C-alpha angles and dihedrals in degrees: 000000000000140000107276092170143349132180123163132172139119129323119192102018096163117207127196107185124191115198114188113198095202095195102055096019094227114137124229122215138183132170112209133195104199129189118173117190122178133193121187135111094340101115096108087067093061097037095031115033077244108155092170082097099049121107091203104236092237090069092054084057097058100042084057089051087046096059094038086066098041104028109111079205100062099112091049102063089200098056098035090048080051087053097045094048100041090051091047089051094042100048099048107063092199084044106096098152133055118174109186120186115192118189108187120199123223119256120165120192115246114251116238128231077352088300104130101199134085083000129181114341098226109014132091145157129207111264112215122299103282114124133204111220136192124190117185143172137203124204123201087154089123094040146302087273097055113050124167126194129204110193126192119186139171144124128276133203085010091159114200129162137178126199089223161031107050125115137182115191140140097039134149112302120190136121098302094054118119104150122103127229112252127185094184121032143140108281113192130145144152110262112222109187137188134166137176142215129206111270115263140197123263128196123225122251111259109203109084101252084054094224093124113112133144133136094302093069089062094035115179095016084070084065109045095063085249134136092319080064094053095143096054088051093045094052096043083052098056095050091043086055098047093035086062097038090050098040101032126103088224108208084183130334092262086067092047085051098051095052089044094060093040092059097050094049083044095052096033121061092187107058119090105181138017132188134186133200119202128175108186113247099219120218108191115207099226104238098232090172089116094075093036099264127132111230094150128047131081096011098213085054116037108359106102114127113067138180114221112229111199093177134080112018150182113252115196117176133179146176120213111191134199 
């Protein structure tokens, strides 16, 4: 046999991060989830016991922890994963590939006296499971002067459910079917979301750690209200994506996929591609016949007691491309 590929790094670096805004007194956070993977000139680890190659990944973790402190970058995942990657490539002269995955947590800042903004300058509570992510790469494959970066970005476990419409009807009927039409049901999931943006060019950082990074390393990709705006398309996605489930007339998920993906390409330029995973969340109406009550039949009427069936589940899945 012989080496095809090999990539090695960090996995669960978690990052608590405290910004103090000493003018206003409010406090920052973000909760991080960091995994930092490299590929380069490392095969003689692997074939040869060499660890002359090896970045110990110890060290990838504190870097991590380094430019967590220092990145001006720290509170926008997109641009500090940018920043991450771009500083681990350009360091390590046998390094051409870095692959950064951030998975920030939800916190949400608590209102004061039920005012929800600003809000309370240093207290928050954690606001549900869904998760923000960022996965980028960055290419030196063709040298140190010539990076390229590929950034994919989206939501997971994001749970939403309406009482209402949603329909399935008109499917498939043979000997096998069991399921019964409905033009009115429960319709919940949890939403996973990616998108992803054209690949750009990134400058190298000229000082001689190689820490230095702002907009001008990504140049015009700072000014489409692309990738570099990550937060502004994250969070256009994720109303895009609540705004369709709550307001469409949903014939199947599949439909209400497929709108959700057209209007974010629509209201986002920059995005090429954007796929959505939904497991159906299934609401069962309890059959109460037996005692002579109607639980059933028609839902908006009588159907109000349900049992919540986590397995197993529809799994419905698209990608909608530029």
């Amino acid at each position: 046999g012989f080496l095809a590929a090999a990539r090695y790094g960090k996995d669960k670096i978690r990052v608590f991060r405290v910004v103090r805004d000493k003018d206003t007194k409010f406090h920052y956070i973000v909760e991080y989830n960091v995994t930092a993977l490299l590929e380069g000139q490392i095969e003689t680890s692997f074939t040869q016991a060499d660890n002359t190659v090896v970045v110990a990944t110890d060290s990838i973790k504190n870097i991590t922890y380094y430019l967590a402190k220092t990145s001006p970058h720290i509170l926008d995942p997109t641009r500090f994963a940018l920043h991450l990657g771009t500083h681990l490539v350009s360091k390590y002269a046998h390094i051409t590939k870095s692959f950064i995955t951030v998975e920030q947590l939800r916190w949400a800042r608590i209102s004061e006296d039920g005012i929800p903004a600003p809000g309370h300058t240093h207290a928050f509570w954690r606001d549900g499971s869904e998760k923000k992510f960022v996965q980028i790469e960055i290419d030196g494959t063709n040298g140190k002067n010539a990076l390229v970066a590929k950034v994919e970005a989206g939501l997971r476990d994001l749970l939403v459910l309406k009482t209402t419409g949603s329909a399935f009807e008109s499917f498939v009927r043979d000997e096998y079917t069991t399921l019964a039409e409905v033009d009115d049901r429960i319709f919940s999931t949890s939403v996973d979301l990616s998108y992803t943006f054209a690949p750009f060019a990134i400058a190298e950082p000229s000082d001689d750690k190689k820490l230095a990074f702002s907009a001008t390393n990504v140049g015009k990709e700072a000014e489409t209200g692309g990738a570099w705006d990550g937060e502004r398309i994250s969070a256009l996605a994720r109303s895009i994506t609540l705004d369709v489930f709550a307001h469409d007339e949903s014939a199947s998920v599949q439909a209400t996929l497929y709108k959700m993906g057209q209007r974010l390409l629509a209201e986002s330029g920059s995005v090429q591609t954007v796929r959505y995973v939904l497991p159906n969340k299934h609401y069962i109406p309890v059959d109460m016949k037996y005692i002579g009550v109607d639980n059933t039949s028609p839902y908006v009427a009588a159907a109000e007691v349900f049992a919540p069936v986590d397995a197993p589940s529809g799994l419905i899945s698209a990608t909608i491309s530029r």
